[in-house]
């Protein structure tokens, strides 16, 4: 006998955040997301499954996004900004960081 699990309602904020994060997810393999390239790289992707942390960063010190919030993945002491955002407030960036991690660690990979 199987027991059907009821669909758990997803908050509107999380639905929005999953859509935001999903735009930059790479379909090749679970956990890969587009990131902003550094230096003279043409493009960049990172695997969030390999990150040591995913953080939300207030980038008032960053000339590219003054007074905005960004989502970054840490790999040891190197921070890589994901190609999501920037966001006007911390709550939006937190929702997107959570959504990116949810997508990265999905069982079916997508």
GROMACS .gro file of N, CA and C in nm:
model
  330
    1UNK      N    1   0.084  -0.117   0.000
    1UNK     CA    2   0.000   0.000   0.000
    1UNK      C    3   0.089   0.123   0.000
    2UNK      N    4   0.055   0.217  -0.084
    2UNK     CA    5   0.131   0.342  -0.087
    2UNK      C    6   0.050   0.451  -0.021
    3UNK      N    7   0.120   0.543   0.037
    3UNK     CA    8   0.056   0.658   0.100
    3UNK      C    9   0.093   0.782   0.021
    4UNK      N   10  -0.006   0.846  -0.032
    4UNK     CA   11   0.018   0.969  -0.107
    4UNK      C   12   0.049   1.081  -0.009
    5UNK      N   13   0.156   1.152  -0.036
    5UNK     CA   14   0.188   1.266   0.048
    5UNK      C   15   0.123   1.389  -0.012
    6UNK      N   16   0.057   1.467   0.071
    6UNK     CA   17  -0.004   1.589   0.018
    6UNK      C   18   0.104   1.686  -0.028
    7UNK      N   19   0.073   1.764  -0.131
    7UNK     CA   20   0.166   1.866  -0.177
    7UNK      C   21   0.181   1.971  -0.068
    8UNK      N   22   0.305   1.999  -0.034
    8UNK     CA   23   0.333   2.101   0.067
    8UNK      C   24   0.329   2.236  -0.004
    9UNK      N   25   0.252   2.330   0.048
    9UNK     CA   26   0.246   2.461  -0.018
    9UNK      C   27   0.381   2.531  -0.013
   10UNK      N   28   0.420   2.588  -0.125
   10UNK     CA   29   0.546   2.660  -0.134
   10UNK      C   30   0.515   2.810  -0.124
   11UNK      N   31   0.581   2.880  -0.031
   11UNK     CA   32   0.555   3.024  -0.019
   11UNK      C   33   0.582   3.096  -0.150
   12UNK      N   34   0.508   3.202  -0.173
   12UNK     CA   35   0.524   3.282  -0.294
   12UNK      C   36   0.668   3.329  -0.312
   13UNK      N   37   0.732   3.367  -0.202
   13UNK     CA   38   0.871   3.414  -0.209
   13UNK      C   39   0.963   3.304  -0.260
   14UNK      N   40   0.939   3.179  -0.215
   14UNK     CA   41   1.024   3.069  -0.258
   14UNK      C   42   0.999   3.034  -0.404
   15UNK      N   43   0.876   3.043  -0.448
   15UNK     CA   44   0.847   3.019  -0.590
   15UNK      C   45   0.922   3.120  -0.676
   16UNK      N   46   0.920   3.245  -0.635
   16UNK     CA   47   0.992   3.350  -0.707
   16UNK      C   48   1.142   3.321  -0.705
   17UNK      N   49   1.195   3.285  -0.588
   17UNK     CA   50   1.338   3.260  -0.572
   17UNK      C   51   1.383   3.139  -0.654
   18UNK      N   52   1.302   3.035  -0.659
   18UNK     CA   53   1.336   2.918  -0.740
   18UNK      C   54   1.342   2.955  -0.887
   19UNK      N   55   1.253   3.042  -0.930
   19UNK     CA   56   1.255   3.089  -1.068
   19UNK      C   57   1.383   3.169  -1.095
   20UNK      N   58   1.418   3.258  -1.003
   20UNK     CA   59   1.540   3.339  -1.016
   20UNK      C   60   1.664   3.249  -1.025
   21UNK      N   61   1.678   3.157  -0.930
   21UNK     CA   62   1.796   3.069  -0.926
   21UNK      C   63   1.798   2.976  -1.048
   22UNK      N   64   1.681   2.930  -1.088
   22UNK     CA   65   1.672   2.838  -1.201
   22UNK      C   66   1.720   2.898  -1.332
   23UNK      N   67   1.709   3.030  -1.345
   23UNK     CA   68   1.756   3.097  -1.467
   23UNK      C   69   1.906   3.079  -1.488
   24UNK      N   70   1.980   3.065  -1.380
   24UNK     CA   71   2.125   3.055  -1.390
   24UNK      C   72   2.179   2.915  -1.360
   25UNK      N   73   2.089   2.819  -1.339
   25UNK     CA   74   2.132   2.680  -1.320
   25UNK      C   75   2.172   2.623  -1.455
   26UNK      N   76   2.276   2.544  -1.457
   26UNK     CA   77   2.324   2.480  -1.579
   26UNK      C   78   2.268   2.339  -1.581
   27UNK      N   79   2.200   2.302  -1.687
   27UNK     CA   80   2.129   2.175  -1.695
   27UNK      C   81   2.221   2.053  -1.710
   28UNK      N   82   2.350   2.074  -1.731
   28UNK     CA   83   2.442   1.963  -1.756
   28UNK      C   84   2.447   1.864  -1.639
   29UNK      N   85   2.457   1.916  -1.519
   29UNK     CA   86   2.468   1.830  -1.401
   29UNK      C   87   2.415   1.906  -1.280
   30UNK      N   88   2.364   1.833  -1.182
   30UNK     CA   89   2.311   1.898  -1.063
   30UNK      C   90   2.416   1.981  -0.990
   31UNK      N   91   2.375   2.098  -0.946
   31UNK     CA   92   2.462   2.180  -0.863
   31UNK      C   93   2.540   2.288  -0.936
   32UNK      N   94   2.541   2.288  -1.068
   32UNK     CA   95   2.620   2.384  -1.144
   32UNK      C   96   2.539   2.509  -1.174
   33UNK      N   97   2.601   2.626  -1.148
   33UNK     CA   98   2.537   2.755  -1.171
   33UNK      C   99   2.634   2.849  -1.240
   34UNK      N  100   2.578   2.940  -1.320
   34UNK     CA  101   2.660   3.042  -1.383
   34UNK      C  102   2.707   3.141  -1.277
   35UNK      N  103   2.830   3.187  -1.294
   35UNK     CA  104   2.887   3.286  -1.202
   35UNK      C  105   2.946   3.398  -1.286
   36UNK      N  106   2.970   3.512  -1.223
   36UNK     CA  107   3.034   3.622  -1.294
   36UNK      C  108   3.180   3.587  -1.313
   37UNK      N  109   3.231   3.597  -1.436
   37UNK     CA  110   3.372   3.565  -1.460
   37UNK      C  111   3.464   3.668  -1.396
   38UNK      N  112   3.585   3.625  -1.369
   38UNK     CA  113   3.684   3.718  -1.316
   38UNK      C  114   3.795   3.736  -1.419
   39UNK      N  115   3.860   3.850  -1.415
   39UNK     CA  116   3.968   3.877  -1.508
   39UNK      C  117   3.922   3.875  -1.653
   40UNK      N  118   3.996   3.803  -1.736
   40UNK     CA  119   3.962   3.800  -1.878
   40UNK      C  120   3.891   3.671  -1.919
   41UNK      N  121   3.831   3.600  -1.821
   41UNK     CA  122   3.751   3.482  -1.854
   41UNK      C  123   3.628   3.526  -1.930
   42UNK      N  124   3.583   3.443  -2.023
   42UNK     CA  125   3.463   3.476  -2.100
   42UNK      C  126   3.336   3.434  -2.027
   43UNK      N  127   3.343   3.324  -1.951
   43UNK     CA  128   3.228   3.278  -1.874
   43UNK      C  129   3.278   3.193  -1.758
   44UNK      N  130   3.191   3.166  -1.667
   44UNK     CA  131   3.230   3.090  -1.549
   44UNK      C  132   3.110   3.013  -1.495
   45UNK      N  133   3.133   2.893  -1.448
   45UNK     CA  134   3.032   2.816  -1.377
   45UNK      C  135   3.096   2.757  -1.253
   46UNK      N  136   3.015   2.736  -1.151
   46UNK     CA  137   3.063   2.676  -1.027
   46UNK      C  138   2.965   2.568  -0.984
   47UNK      N  139   3.015   2.472  -0.909
   47UNK     CA  140   2.931   2.366  -0.855
   47UNK      C  141   2.904   2.397  -0.708
   48UNK      N  142   2.780   2.434  -0.677
   48UNK     CA  143   2.747   2.468  -0.538
   48UNK      C  144   2.763   2.350  -0.444
   49UNK      N  145   2.757   2.228  -0.498
   49UNK     CA  146   2.777   2.110  -0.414
   49UNK      C  147   2.919   2.105  -0.359
   50UNK      N  148   3.012   2.172  -0.424
   50UNK     CA  149   3.152   2.173  -0.380
   50UNK      C  150   3.186   2.295  -0.294
   51UNK      N  151   3.092   2.388  -0.282
   51UNK     CA  152   3.119   2.510  -0.205
   51UNK      C  153   3.128   2.479  -0.056
   52UNK      N  154   3.213   2.553   0.012
   52UNK     CA  155   3.222   2.539   0.157
   52UNK      C  156   3.111   2.618   0.226
   53UNK      N  157   3.064   2.725   0.160
   53UNK     CA  158   2.954   2.807   0.212
   53UNK      C  159   2.887   2.879   0.097
   54UNK      N  160   2.762   2.914   0.116
   54UNK     CA  161   2.692   3.006   0.027
   54UNK      C  162   2.650   3.122   0.115
   55UNK      N  163   2.687   3.244   0.075
   55UNK     CA  164   2.662   3.360   0.159
   55UNK      C  165   2.586   3.468   0.083
   56UNK      N  166   2.523   3.553   0.160
   56UNK     CA  167   2.461   3.674   0.107
   56UNK      C  168   2.551   3.788   0.150
   57UNK      N  169   2.588   3.871   0.055
   57UNK     CA  170   2.687   3.975   0.081
   57UNK      C  171   2.630   4.113   0.051
   58UNK      N  172   2.643   4.203   0.147
   58UNK     CA  173   2.604   4.342   0.121
   58UNK      C  174   2.721   4.406   0.051
   59UNK      N  175   2.699   4.450  -0.070
   59UNK     CA  176   2.812   4.492  -0.154
   59UNK      C  177   2.829   4.642  -0.163
   60UNK      N  178   2.811   4.711  -0.053
   60UNK     CA  179   2.832   4.856  -0.056
   60UNK      C  180   2.977   4.890  -0.088
   61UNK      N  181   3.069   4.794  -0.061
   61UNK     CA  182   3.209   4.819  -0.092
   61UNK      C  183   3.243   4.778  -0.235
   62UNK      N  184   3.147   4.721  -0.307
   62UNK     CA  185   3.168   4.673  -0.443
   62UNK      C  186   3.120   4.779  -0.542
   63UNK      N  187   3.208   4.827  -0.626
   63UNK     CA  188   3.173   4.932  -0.722
   63UNK      C  189   3.067   4.888  -0.823
   64UNK      N  190   3.063   4.758  -0.854
   64UNK     CA  191   2.965   4.710  -0.953
   64UNK      C  192   2.821   4.719  -0.901
   65UNK      N  193   2.802   4.690  -0.775
   65UNK     CA  194   2.666   4.687  -0.719
   65UNK      C  195   2.660   4.766  -0.588
   66UNK      N  196   2.676   4.897  -0.595
   66UNK     CA  197   2.676   4.973  -0.469
   66UNK      C  198   2.542   4.961  -0.396
   67UNK      N  199   2.551   4.931  -0.268
   67UNK     CA  200   2.434   4.923  -0.181
   67UNK      C  201   2.332   4.819  -0.226
   68UNK      N  202   2.378   4.705  -0.275
   68UNK     CA  203   2.291   4.594  -0.314
   68UNK      C  204   2.334   4.468  -0.242
   69UNK      N  205   2.254   4.363  -0.257
   69UNK     CA  206   2.282   4.234  -0.195
   69UNK      C  207   2.309   4.132  -0.304
   70UNK      N  208   2.416   4.053  -0.288
   70UNK     CA  209   2.451   3.952  -0.386
   70UNK      C  210   2.462   3.816  -0.318
   71UNK      N  211   2.459   3.711  -0.400
   71UNK     CA  212   2.474   3.574  -0.351
   71UNK      C  213   2.610   3.524  -0.399
   72UNK      N  214   2.689   3.476  -0.305
   72UNK     CA  215   2.824   3.429  -0.337
   72UNK      C  216   2.846   3.290  -0.282
   73UNK      N  217   2.927   3.213  -0.354
   73UNK     CA  218   2.968   3.081  -0.309
   73UNK      C  219   3.114   3.090  -0.266
   74UNK      N  220   3.146   3.030  -0.153
   74UNK     CA  221   3.284   3.028  -0.105
   74UNK      C  222   3.343   2.891  -0.130
   75UNK      N  223   3.463   2.892  -0.182
   75UNK     CA  224   3.541   2.771  -0.204
   75UNK      C  225   3.672   2.794  -0.130
   76UNK      N  226   3.674   2.750  -0.004
   76UNK     CA  227   3.789   2.784   0.081
   76UNK      C  228   3.789   2.933   0.105
   77UNK      N  229   3.897   3.001   0.064
   77UNK     CA  230   3.904   3.145   0.086
   77UNK      C  231   3.870   3.225  -0.040
   78UNK      N  232   3.823   3.159  -0.146
   78UNK     CA  233   3.786   3.228  -0.269
   78UNK      C  234   3.634   3.243  -0.277
   79UNK      N  235   3.586   3.367  -0.298
   79UNK     CA  236   3.443   3.394  -0.312
   79UNK      C  237   3.411   3.416  -0.460
   80UNK      N  238   3.302   3.353  -0.505
   80UNK     CA  239   3.258   3.366  -0.643
   80UNK      C  240   3.113   3.413  -0.642
   81UNK      N  241   3.086   3.523  -0.711
   81UNK     CA  242   2.950   3.578  -0.715
   81UNK      C  243   2.867   3.504  -0.819
   82UNK      N  244   2.753   3.451  -0.776
   82UNK     CA  245   2.663   3.385  -0.870
   82UNK      C  246   2.596   3.490  -0.959
   83UNK      N  247   2.557   3.449  -1.078
   83UNK     CA  248   2.494   3.542  -1.173
   83UNK      C  249   2.346   3.558  -1.145
   84UNK      N  250   2.313   3.583  -1.022
   84UNK     CA  251   2.176   3.615  -0.981
   84UNK      C  252   2.181   3.750  -0.914
   85UNK      N  253   2.074   3.826  -0.928
   85UNK     CA  254   2.072   3.957  -0.864
   85UNK      C  255   2.150   4.060  -0.942
   86UNK      N  256   2.193   4.166  -0.879
   86UNK     CA  257   2.188   4.195  -0.735
   86UNK      C  258   2.046   4.231  -0.691
   87UNK      N  259   2.025   4.225  -0.562
   87UNK     CA  260   1.893   4.248  -0.503
   87UNK      C  261   1.893   4.372  -0.416
   88UNK      N  262   1.778   4.435  -0.410
   88UNK     CA  263   1.764   4.559  -0.332
   88UNK      C  264   1.761   4.535  -0.183
   89UNK      N  265   1.724   4.413  -0.143
   89UNK     CA  266   1.721   4.388   0.002
   89UNK      C  267   1.774   4.249   0.036
   90UNK      N  268   1.813   4.234   0.159
   90UNK     CA  269   1.875   4.112   0.209
   90UNK      C  270   1.780   3.993   0.200
   91UNK      N  271   1.652   4.015   0.228
   91UNK     CA  272   1.556   3.905   0.228
   91UNK      C  273   1.548   3.839   0.090
   92UNK      N  274   1.545   3.918  -0.016
   92UNK     CA  275   1.541   3.862  -0.151
   92UNK      C  276   1.665   3.777  -0.178
   93UNK      N  277   1.780   3.827  -0.141
   93UNK     CA  278   1.905   3.754  -0.164
   93UNK      C  279   1.908   3.624  -0.084
   94UNK      N  280   1.856   3.626   0.037
   94UNK     CA  281   1.851   3.504   0.120
   94UNK      C  282   1.760   3.400   0.055
   95UNK      N  283   1.643   3.443   0.008
   95UNK     CA  284   1.551   3.351  -0.060
   95UNK      C  285   1.620   3.286  -0.180
   96UNK      N  286   1.692   3.365  -0.260
   96UNK     CA  287   1.758   3.312  -0.379
   96UNK      C  288   1.873   3.218  -0.341
   97UNK      N  289   1.949   3.252  -0.239
   97UNK     CA  290   2.057   3.164  -0.193
   97UNK      C  291   1.998   3.029  -0.150
   98UNK      N  292   1.889   3.034  -0.075
   98UNK     CA  293   1.822   2.911  -0.031
   98UNK      C  294   1.771   2.830  -0.151
   99UNK      N  295   1.713   2.900  -0.248
   99UNK     CA  296   1.661   2.833  -0.368
   99UNK      C  297   1.774   2.768  -0.448
  100UNK      N  298   1.886   2.838  -0.462
  100UNK     CA  299   2.000   2.782  -0.536
  100UNK      C  300   2.050   2.654  -0.469
  101UNK      N  301   2.059   2.656  -0.337
  101UNK     CA  302   2.102   2.536  -0.266
  101UNK      C  303   1.999   2.424  -0.282
  102UNK      N  304   1.871   2.459  -0.277
  102UNK     CA  305   1.766   2.359  -0.297
  102UNK      C  306   1.777   2.294  -0.434
  103UNK      N  307   1.799   2.375  -0.536
  103UNK     CA  308   1.816   2.321  -0.671
  103UNK      C  309   1.943   2.238  -0.683
  104UNK      N  310   2.050   2.283  -0.621
  104UNK     CA  311   2.177   2.213  -0.630
  104UNK      C  312   2.172   2.074  -0.567
  105UNK      N  313   2.093   2.059  -0.463
  105UNK     CA  314   2.091   1.932  -0.390
  105UNK      C  315   1.964   1.850  -0.413
  106UNK      N  316   1.890   1.885  -0.516
  106UNK     CA  317   1.772   1.803  -0.551
  106UNK      C  318   1.816   1.663  -0.584
  107UNK      N  319   1.735   1.568  -0.542
  107UNK     CA  320   1.766   1.426  -0.568
  107UNK      C  321   1.770   1.395  -0.717
  108UNK      N  322   1.676   1.449  -0.793
  108UNK     CA  323   1.668   1.416  -0.936
  108UNK      C  324   1.752   1.511  -1.020
  109UNK      N  325   1.820   1.605  -0.958
  109UNK     CA  326   1.907   1.695  -1.030
  109UNK      C  327   1.835   1.803  -1.108
  110UNK      N  328   1.707   1.815  -1.098
  110UNK     CA  329   1.641   1.920  -1.170
  110UNK      C  330   1.499   1.901  -1.167
   0.00000   0.00000   0.00000
